[in-house]
Amino acid sequence: MKLLPRSPIEDSGVARAFAFGTFAVGCLAIAVYGQTYLAPAGTLLVAAPGYIYSHRHRHDPPDRIRQAVIAGLVFACLAYFVFDSVLALFGGNLPQANFVMLLVAVTSFELRTRRNLYSTMWMSLALLYLAAVFAWDVAFAPIVLAWLLCLGGFWTASHLKRIGAPRFQVPRVPLAAALVAAVALGGGAFVLLPQPSARPAGPLIVSLPTYVSFRGELENPALPLVEFGADPSGSTANINLRYRGRLGDQVVMYVRTGAPGYWRGLVFDSYQKGIWTATHSEGQTFRAYVDARQLPPPQGPQLGSFVQVYRIVQPMPGVIYAAAPVESIYYPAAEIRRDYYGDWRAPAPHAAGTTYSVVSALPDYTPGSLKKLAGQDPSPAVYPQYYDTGSLSERARALARQLTAGIDPADRYELVMALTRKLGSEPYRYSQNLSRVPPGQDPIDWFLFDAKVGYCEQFATAETLLLRSLGVPARLVTGYSTGEYNPTLDQSVVRARDAHAWVEAYFPGHGWVPVDPSPGFDPLAATRFPNRWATSGLARLIPHLTIGAPGAALGSLGALALGPGLAALLIVLVAASGWLWTRRRRLVRSRSPGEFQLLRLYERIQRRLRRRRGPAETPSEYEHAIVAGELAELLSDVTAAVNRGAYAERWPSPADMEELTARLS
Amino acid sequence: MRPTWRLLGALVLGAVIYLYGATSEVAWLFLFGLLLWAAALAMLGYTRWNSRGVAASIRLLAVESSPHSPSPDLPESAFRDAPLPAPVFEGDTVELELALTVTGGSARGPARLATDIGGRQLAAGSGLVPAAGWRRVERLEPVRRGSLAASGVTLDTGDPLGFFRHRRRSADQRLAVVLPLFSSLATSVQVRELESAFTAVRPGHGNDLYGVREYRAGDPLRRIHWRTSARRGELVVREFEPPGLRIVGLLLDPTPATPEAADQVARLAASEAWDCLRSGGRVVAWCPGREATRLDESRSLWSILEWLALYPDLPVDPSGPPRVMDAIAFLTRPGGPALDALQDMQSRGAGARAWLVGEGELEVPYQAVGTEWPL
């Protein structure tokens, strides 16, 4: 069987233009989403004449001097990469993307073979991937399309060159229709199909580690919810419930995540007179990348793992937010530190544009799982801070007993949930517009009995102390809530107003389980894989997406969520089958039984002989031209029958056809 | 319709990117992978649509005579029943048209037509086949004697990205028969030759019985052969040879030593046939073991030339040599069945002579030549 000749793609200027187009799209994506402009523009300006030069001189004999110069420039690019990524000499912003762009620009003068052209395109695909990590809006979709169009143009130019077409011309309307169908099909599948989560090999290493280490003791930066102290960095070692700043709508970070969760920051375990502190400041130092073998395994049953990529938008204290528990983590610094409570710290405040990634486990915090306890609570003698109610009044303790009356104290889940739900419902309301705590009054009593209005710190503090009064180990956690989560794009937009505080209650066998008493939040603040069938695409229609709300509303459909998709598939299958059956019946009816069977038999014989009768070839000419071997006699009889039928309208009877068909098998 | 390696590469690329999206939570990678697969599906449909609407054809467009071509020397009347568009002789340059046409009225493509013509691979393709069709002209020079056929005609259609390929093979197609060169071997042109050359000589008006044939309107009643007519049940008339009519038998060597020798044999035979026909005679060409020319074509220069063009690849026929008055053998070696047949005819009183392409000696009057042309 003759194959088409090898494509002389190197001779196609159009193909090179499309290959350059993929690089240009990659540079554009990096510029827009990586927010680095000098390298993309500069390398494009260099690569453009490089491509032209390569094309014009493609048949020249290899120039050793030019190749040596290009090799030297490649090493120079490598040196840049090392210096920028380690020492941040050039700003350290996406050094790997800059390296790729420089490499393409340098090698653009030596694009001789098809392998060179493909290498350029795969490097531009790497640029596209890097930009995709940072792409936080749907405007990235046209960039993906543009890159694919350039790839398609390259393949088309290659194919046309291979078949000897003199010009780059294709039927525009049919091709456009096919491409539109492809985009509709691919886009529709993207929106409607579930996106699987495979077990990640580890966090994404996007930014390379800088040469920044810890200097001195562990700093304990605070969060924007707390008092604005005199420290210019805004960091303090505590949370003072008496103070609060106003939090705005500015975006603080983007989180690309397969599952919406709370982004845990700091843990506080000691409460005295309205102030939360962390009693332990010791920690363990790690290198930039910490894999799962270096960390203790998560407690309790797990449902899987998922990757989060964080991109810090504004300068922030160096608290590394992550969904707990963490399996592995990568942060672009020489070292990071894990504190006593399992939280992570960077050696310096986050600069805008800092990107780090985390792989977290997803514990099974379903009610059924949490009701099964194993092991013991932390010993009060060893961990007294988790049981210390501080200056909680007797009135508040009585309230705790009242709110959990009738619940078996051994049923930890029901006990915690009862208290959480009661605090999260009327008469308690959530508001950030709060008057000052009257001087001299305990903030918690004032919140529980007088104001009955508060924000997350009040609710979390109250629940923590009330749980401790019931003998349940509890502590306060601060960080950020999920933000605006888009399950189709797998991303959350976290704003300053998403800063949040919640409670971690200890469940033997499961560890510290997050619960959230603040009204409007899911009481069991567990990370869950989204129900993608129900929420893909549709969830964007629901404003103010919060944890649990769409999951509860749409996920409750359960298996029924599959209904519309399955029904549509069934309809398509039935319609297609009906059309095929009707078409076949129409075909059979238009001919006599013998004619239909004879022509089918003739087709089968041609397939067996591996050569079809040509359009201008009569059956007799076909019979004389073909070497039929053992089928010669049958072919002769069938040919005679076909001729009789075609010219004399005398088709064989079904009995004759049976005999002929039997001879074939 | 078959997928190509590029489709496999695209699907693998899409799968790898999709897998990367699953492990990295970068949702855009899912879109990328799905678009690649969707494009593959769309191209499948495109290929099916494209393959049904394109047809290919090959035809002889024009002929450019070589310096040795006998065409300029032939009288105009000779071209009355010549092959169309023009007879093709050895060494001529032919122009072939490779055409792609569409059905359905809308442009299609891409498509590629490939064929083997005269031992040369020809291929032409286009990304766009307009509704009015697409054509490309190829020149083939110089052509060798024999059948100029387009074999292995394949029409490849597919999609612009090269994911799928649909190949349709057509039957071999004879485009032309490349005739042997010839020229007159006589030293001077006879006046009688000029008078009788290709004039409409009415058959059956001689003295020698030539044969019988069916009655045609206008035939004299006295020529009716009643006995044969009664036997056959239809009227049959006797046909006589005109006086002085020559019937020359050309006996060709069935196994020429070399292709060049075969070409020279064909040229010599064509030249002898040309001289005989010009003088009003008839020619029958025969090759031992092969089918001879038909008697009813014995006056047709083009039929004889066509037979000589196909020599020695002629249909098998075990019949003996024709009954002729004069025989000329064309040999490439001393001996062989053609020489035997010539000597046999000589022994029965027919005139006999021979041409020998190569070296050797014969026991009949012969002339030895090489393979150069003109002689």
Short mmCIF file of N, CA, C and O in Angstrom, two decimals, chain A residues 293-384:
data_model
loop_
_atom_site.label_atom_id
_atom_site.label_comp_id
_atom_site.label_asym_id
_atom_site.label_seq_id
_atom_site.Cartn_x
_atom_site.Cartn_y
_atom_site.Cartn_z
N ARG A 293 6.40 12.54 52.45
CA ARG A 293 7.17 11.66 53.35
C ARG A 293 7.73 12.44 54.54
O ARG A 293 8.09 11.86 55.56
N GLN A 294 7.83 13.75 54.40
CA GLN A 294 8.42 14.54 55.47
C GLN A 294 7.37 14.99 56.49
O GLN A 294 7.74 15.59 57.50
N LEU A 295 6.11 14.74 56.21
CA LEU A 295 5.04 15.23 57.09
C LEU A 295 4.29 14.04 57.68
O LEU A 295 4.23 12.98 57.05
N PRO A 296 3.73 14.25 58.86
CA PRO A 296 2.94 13.16 59.46
C PRO A 296 1.70 12.92 58.61
O PRO A 296 1.14 13.85 58.04
N PRO A 297 1.26 11.66 58.52
CA PRO A 297 0.07 11.37 57.71
C PRO A 297 -1.16 12.00 58.35
O PRO A 297 -1.22 12.18 59.57
N PRO A 298 -2.15 12.36 57.53
CA PRO A 298 -3.37 12.95 58.10
C PRO A 298 -4.13 11.92 58.93
O PRO A 298 -4.07 10.72 58.66
N GLN A 299 -4.85 12.42 59.94
CA GLN A 299 -5.58 11.53 60.83
C GLN A 299 -6.92 11.19 60.22
O GLN A 299 -7.54 12.01 59.53
N GLY A 300 -7.38 9.98 60.50
CA GLY A 300 -8.74 9.61 60.13
C GLY A 300 -8.86 9.20 58.67
O GLY A 300 -7.91 9.26 57.90
N PRO A 301 -10.08 8.78 58.29
CA PRO A 301 -10.30 8.38 56.89
C PRO A 301 -10.24 9.58 55.96
O PRO A 301 -10.63 10.67 56.31
N GLN A 302 -9.71 9.31 54.75
CA GLN A 302 -9.55 10.37 53.75
C GLN A 302 -10.34 10.03 52.49
O GLN A 302 -10.50 8.87 52.14
N LEU A 303 -10.80 11.08 51.81
CA LEU A 303 -11.56 10.88 50.57
C LEU A 303 -10.70 11.09 49.33
O LEU A 303 -11.14 10.81 48.21
N GLY A 304 -9.50 11.61 49.51
CA GLY A 304 -8.64 11.84 48.35
C GLY A 304 -7.73 13.01 48.59
O GLY A 304 -7.52 13.44 49.72
N SER A 305 -7.14 13.50 47.49
CA SER A 305 -6.23 14.64 47.58
C SER A 305 -6.59 15.63 46.49
O SER A 305 -7.21 15.26 45.49
N PHE A 306 -6.17 16.84 46.65
CA PHE A 306 -6.37 17.85 45.61
C PHE A 306 -5.29 18.91 45.71
O PHE A 306 -4.70 19.11 46.76
N VAL A 307 -5.06 19.55 44.57
CA VAL A 307 -3.99 20.54 44.45
C VAL A 307 -4.60 21.93 44.57
O VAL A 307 -5.67 22.20 44.05
N GLN A 308 -3.90 22.79 45.26
CA GLN A 308 -4.27 24.21 45.25
C GLN A 308 -3.05 25.02 44.78
O GLN A 308 -1.93 24.71 45.19
N VAL A 309 -3.30 25.99 43.94
CA VAL A 309 -2.25 26.92 43.53
C VAL A 309 -2.70 28.31 43.97
O VAL A 309 -3.77 28.77 43.58
N TYR A 310 -1.88 28.95 44.75
CA TYR A 310 -2.22 30.27 45.29
C TYR A 310 -1.38 31.33 44.58
O TYR A 310 -0.16 31.16 44.44
N ARG A 311 -2.03 32.35 44.16
CA ARG A 311 -1.30 33.49 43.61
C ARG A 311 -1.68 34.71 44.43
O ARG A 311 -2.84 35.15 44.42
N ILE A 312 -0.70 35.24 45.13
CA ILE A 312 -0.94 36.39 46.00
C ILE A 312 -1.00 37.64 45.13
O ILE A 312 -0.09 37.88 44.32
N VAL A 313 -2.03 38.42 45.33
CA VAL A 313 -2.20 39.61 44.50
C VAL A 313 -1.62 40.85 45.19
O VAL A 313 -1.03 41.71 44.55
N GLN A 314 -1.82 40.91 46.50
CA GLN A 314 -1.33 42.10 47.22
C GLN A 314 -0.30 41.66 48.26
O GLN A 314 -0.36 40.54 48.76
N PRO A 315 0.62 42.53 48.61
CA PRO A 315 1.58 42.18 49.67
C PRO A 315 0.85 41.82 50.95
O PRO A 315 -0.11 42.49 51.36
N MET A 316 1.26 40.73 51.53
CA MET A 316 0.60 40.24 52.75
C MET A 316 1.65 39.68 53.69
O MET A 316 2.73 39.30 53.25
N PRO A 317 1.29 39.61 54.98
CA PRO A 317 2.21 38.91 55.90
C PRO A 317 2.46 37.49 55.43
O PRO A 317 1.63 36.88 54.77
N GLY A 318 3.63 36.97 55.80
CA GLY A 318 4.07 35.69 55.25
C GLY A 318 3.43 34.46 55.84
O GLY A 318 4.13 33.51 56.18
N VAL A 319 2.10 34.45 55.96
CA VAL A 319 1.40 33.25 56.38
C VAL A 319 1.04 32.48 55.11
O VAL A 319 0.44 33.04 54.20
N ILE A 320 1.40 31.22 55.08
CA ILE A 320 1.12 30.40 53.89
C ILE A 320 -0.23 29.74 54.11
O ILE A 320 -0.37 28.80 54.90
N TYR A 321 -1.26 30.23 53.42
CA TYR A 321 -2.60 29.68 53.56
C TYR A 321 -2.71 28.39 52.77
O TYR A 321 -2.14 28.24 51.70
N ALA A 322 -3.45 27.47 53.37
CA ALA A 322 -3.63 26.17 52.70
C ALA A 322 -4.80 25.46 53.35
O ALA A 322 -5.12 25.69 54.51
N ALA A 323 -5.42 24.57 52.55
CA ALA A 323 -6.48 23.73 53.11
C ALA A 323 -5.82 22.65 53.96
O ALA A 323 -4.86 22.01 53.52
N ALA A 324 -6.34 22.46 55.17
CA ALA A 324 -5.76 21.46 56.06
C ALA A 324 -6.49 20.12 55.89
O ALA A 324 -7.69 20.12 55.60
N PRO A 325 -5.81 19.01 56.08
CA PRO A 325 -4.38 18.85 56.37
C PRO A 325 -3.55 18.86 55.08
O PRO A 325 -4.00 18.44 54.04
N VAL A 326 -2.29 19.32 55.23
CA VAL A 326 -1.40 19.45 54.08
C VAL A 326 -0.62 18.15 53.89
O VAL A 326 -0.09 17.60 54.85
N GLU A 327 -0.56 17.70 52.65
CA GLU A 327 0.24 16.51 52.32
C GLU A 327 1.62 16.90 51.80
O GLU A 327 2.61 16.28 52.12
N SER A 328 1.64 17.90 50.93
CA SER A 328 2.92 18.38 50.43
C SER A 328 2.74 19.85 50.08
O SER A 328 1.63 20.32 49.86
N ILE A 329 3.84 20.55 50.02
CA ILE A 329 3.76 21.99 49.81
C ILE A 329 5.00 22.46 49.10
O ILE A 329 6.09 21.90 49.27
N TYR A 330 4.80 23.46 48.26
CA TYR A 330 5.95 24.08 47.61
C TYR A 330 5.79 25.59 47.72
O TYR A 330 4.74 26.15 47.37
N TYR A 331 6.82 26.24 48.21
CA TYR A 331 6.82 27.71 48.32
C TYR A 331 8.15 28.21 47.78
O TYR A 331 9.21 27.68 48.12
N PRO A 332 8.14 29.27 46.94
CA PRO A 332 9.39 29.73 46.33
C PRO A 332 10.27 30.52 47.28
O PRO A 332 10.44 31.74 47.14
N ALA A 333 10.77 29.84 48.26
CA ALA A 333 11.75 30.45 49.16
C ALA A 333 12.75 29.37 49.50
O ALA A 333 12.49 28.19 49.33
N ALA A 334 13.90 29.80 50.01
CA ALA A 334 14.93 28.81 50.34
C ALA A 334 14.44 27.85 51.43
O ALA A 334 14.81 26.68 51.46
N GLU A 335 13.62 28.38 52.35
CA GLU A 335 13.09 27.50 53.39
C GLU A 335 11.76 28.05 53.88
O GLU A 335 11.48 29.24 53.78
N ILE A 336 10.97 27.15 54.42
CA ILE A 336 9.69 27.51 55.03
C ILE A 336 9.62 26.81 56.37
O ILE A 336 10.40 25.89 56.66
N ARG A 337 8.67 27.23 57.18
CA ARG A 337 8.61 26.70 58.54
C ARG A 337 7.19 26.23 58.84
O ARG A 337 6.21 26.90 58.50
N ARG A 338 7.12 25.08 59.51
CA ARG A 338 5.85 24.53 59.96
C ARG A 338 5.80 24.71 61.46
O ARG A 338 6.68 24.25 62.19
N ASP A 339 4.72 25.40 61.92
CA ASP A 339 4.68 25.68 63.36
C ASP A 339 4.07 24.50 64.11
O ASP A 339 3.74 23.46 63.54
N TYR A 340 3.92 24.72 65.38
CA TYR A 340 3.46 23.65 66.30
C TYR A 340 2.08 23.15 65.89
O TYR A 340 1.75 21.98 66.09
N TYR A 341 1.27 24.05 65.30
CA TYR A 341 -0.12 23.70 65.02
C TYR A 341 -0.31 23.18 63.59
O TYR A 341 -1.43 22.94 63.16
N GLY A 342 0.82 23.04 62.88
CA GLY A 342 0.70 22.54 61.51
C GLY A 342 0.49 23.64 60.48
O GLY A 342 0.19 23.35 59.33
N ASP A 343 0.64 24.90 60.89
CA ASP A 343 0.52 26.00 59.93
C ASP A 343 1.89 26.30 59.33
O ASP A 343 2.92 25.99 59.93
N TRP A 344 1.88 26.96 58.22
CA TRP A 344 3.11 27.19 57.47
C TRP A 344 3.42 28.69 57.40
O TRP A 344 2.53 29.50 57.21
N ARG A 345 4.74 29.00 57.49
CA ARG A 345 5.17 30.39 57.43
C ARG A 345 6.28 30.54 56.40
O ARG A 345 7.12 29.65 56.24
N ALA A 346 6.24 31.71 55.75
CA ALA A 346 7.31 32.06 54.81
C ALA A 346 8.33 32.93 55.52
O ALA A 346 7.99 33.60 56.50
N PRO A 347 9.55 32.98 55.05
CA PRO A 347 10.57 33.77 55.75
C PRO A 347 10.39 35.27 55.61
O PRO A 347 11.01 36.03 56.32
N ALA A 348 9.57 35.69 54.66
CA ALA A 348 9.36 37.12 54.46
C ALA A 348 7.90 37.33 54.06
O ALA A 348 7.23 36.38 53.66
N PRO A 349 7.42 38.55 54.17
CA PRO A 349 6.04 38.78 53.71
C PRO A 349 5.90 38.42 52.23
O PRO A 349 6.84 38.51 51.45
N HIS A 350 4.68 38.04 51.88
CA HIS A 350 4.41 37.71 50.48
C HIS A 350 4.49 38.97 49.64
O HIS A 350 3.88 39.99 49.96
N ALA A 351 5.26 38.84 48.54
CA ALA A 351 5.25 39.93 47.56
C ALA A 351 4.09 39.70 46.60
O ALA A 351 3.63 38.56 46.42
N ALA A 352 3.62 40.75 45.99
CA ALA A 352 2.56 40.59 44.99
C ALA A 352 3.08 39.73 43.85
O ALA A 352 4.19 39.95 43.37
N GLY A 353 2.29 38.76 43.45
CA GLY A 353 2.71 37.85 42.39
C GLY A 353 3.31 36.56 42.90
O GLY A 353 3.59 35.66 42.11
N THR A 354 3.49 36.45 44.19
CA THR A 354 4.02 35.19 44.73
C THR A 354 3.06 34.05 44.43
O THR A 354 1.85 34.18 44.61
N THR A 355 3.61 32.97 43.97
CA THR A 355 2.79 31.80 43.65
C THR A 355 3.34 30.59 44.37
O THR A 355 4.54 30.33 44.30
N TYR A 356 2.50 29.88 45.04
CA TYR A 356 2.91 28.65 45.69
C TYR A 356 1.79 27.64 45.55
O TYR A 356 0.65 27.99 45.24
N SER A 357 2.12 26.38 45.77
CA SER A 357 1.11 25.35 45.58
C SER A 357 1.16 24.34 46.71
O SER A 357 2.21 24.14 47.34
N VAL A 358 0.04 23.73 46.95
CA VAL A 358 -0.14 22.81 48.08
C VAL A 358 -0.95 21.62 47.59
O VAL A 358 -1.87 21.77 46.78
N VAL A 359 -0.61 20.45 48.09
CA VAL A 359 -1.48 19.28 47.93
C VAL A 359 -2.03 18.96 49.30
O VAL A 359 -1.28 18.78 50.26
N SER A 360 -3.34 18.97 49.39
CA SER A 360 -3.99 18.71 50.68
C SER A 360 -4.80 17.43 50.61
O SER A 360 -5.32 17.07 49.55
N ALA A 361 -4.91 16.80 51.75
CA ALA A 361 -5.81 15.65 51.85
C ALA A 361 -7.22 16.15 52.08
O ALA A 361 -7.42 17.27 52.55
N LEU A 362 -8.18 15.34 51.70
CA LEU A 362 -9.57 15.70 51.92
C LEU A 362 -10.15 14.67 52.89
O LEU A 362 -10.52 13.57 52.49
N PRO A 363 -10.17 15.05 54.19
CA PRO A 363 -10.65 14.07 55.18
C PRO A 363 -12.15 13.82 55.01
O PRO A 363 -12.90 14.65 54.52
N ASP A 364 -12.53 12.66 55.49
CA ASP A 364 -13.94 12.29 55.45
C ASP A 364 -14.60 12.85 56.72
O ASP A 364 -14.60 12.20 57.76
N TYR A 365 -15.16 14.04 56.57
CA TYR A 365 -15.85 14.67 57.69
C TYR A 365 -17.35 14.60 57.52
O TYR A 365 -18.09 15.50 57.89
N THR A 366 -17.81 13.52 56.90
CA THR A 366 -19.26 13.34 56.80
C THR A 366 -19.80 12.96 58.17
O THR A 366 -19.07 12.41 59.01
N PRO A 367 -21.07 13.24 58.41
CA PRO A 367 -21.64 12.91 59.72
C PRO A 367 -21.44 11.45 60.12
O PRO A 367 -21.09 11.15 61.26
N GLY A 368 -21.68 10.58 59.17
CA GLY A 368 -21.53 9.16 59.48
C GLY A 368 -20.12 8.83 59.92
O GLY A 368 -19.91 8.02 60.82
N SER A 369 -19.15 9.45 59.31
CA SER A 369 -17.75 9.17 59.66
C SER A 369 -17.40 9.78 61.01
O SER A 369 -16.74 9.15 61.84
N LEU A 370 -17.89 11.02 61.28
CA LEU A 370 -17.53 11.70 62.51
C LEU A 370 -18.18 11.07 63.73
O LEU A 370 -17.73 11.28 64.86
N LYS A 371 -19.24 10.33 63.50
CA LYS A 371 -19.88 9.70 64.66
C LYS A 371 -19.07 8.51 65.15
O LYS A 371 -19.29 8.02 66.25
N LYS A 372 -18.13 8.05 64.31
CA LYS A 372 -17.30 6.91 64.76
C LYS A 372 -16.01 7.47 65.32
O LYS A 372 -15.16 7.97 64.59
N LEU A 373 -15.90 7.41 66.63
CA LEU A 373 -14.72 7.94 67.30
C LEU A 373 -13.77 6.81 67.64
O LEU A 373 -14.19 5.67 67.82
N ALA A 374 -12.50 7.15 67.67
CA ALA A 374 -11.49 6.16 68.05
C ALA A 374 -10.39 6.87 68.81
O ALA A 374 -9.95 7.94 68.43
N GLY A 375 -9.96 6.29 69.88
CA GLY A 375 -8.89 6.91 70.64
C GLY A 375 -9.42 7.84 71.71
O GLY A 375 -10.60 7.81 72.08
N GLN A 376 -8.53 8.68 72.20
CA GLN A 376 -8.84 9.55 73.33
C GLN A 376 -8.65 11.01 72.96
O GLN A 376 -7.94 11.32 72.00
N ASP A 377 -9.26 11.87 73.74
CA ASP A 377 -9.03 13.31 73.60
C ASP A 377 -7.62 13.63 74.07
O ASP A 377 -7.01 12.87 74.83
N PRO A 378 -7.06 14.77 73.66
CA PRO A 378 -5.77 15.19 74.23
C PRO A 378 -5.89 15.31 75.75
O PRO A 378 -6.90 15.80 76.28
N SER A 379 -4.86 14.89 76.42
CA SER A 379 -4.91 14.88 77.88
C SER A 379 -4.96 16.31 78.41
O SER A 379 -4.14 17.16 78.02
N PRO A 380 -5.90 16.62 79.27
CA PRO A 380 -5.95 17.98 79.83
C PRO A 380 -4.69 18.35 80.59
O PRO A 380 -4.34 19.52 80.69
N ALA A 381 -4.00 17.35 81.10
CA ALA A 381 -2.77 17.66 81.82
C ALA A 381 -1.67 18.10 80.86
O ALA A 381 -0.84 18.95 81.20
N VAL A 382 -1.69 17.53 79.69
CA VAL A 382 -0.63 17.85 78.71
C VAL A 382 -1.01 19.06 77.87
O VAL A 382 -0.17 19.87 77.50
N TYR A 383 -2.29 19.14 77.55
CA TYR A 383 -2.76 20.22 76.69
C TYR A 383 -3.84 21.02 77.41
O TYR A 383 -5.02 21.04 77.01
N PRO A 384 -3.53 21.69 78.48
CA PRO A 384 -4.56 22.39 79.25
C PRO A 384 -5.18 23.54 78.46
O PRO A 384 -6.32 23.92 78.71
#
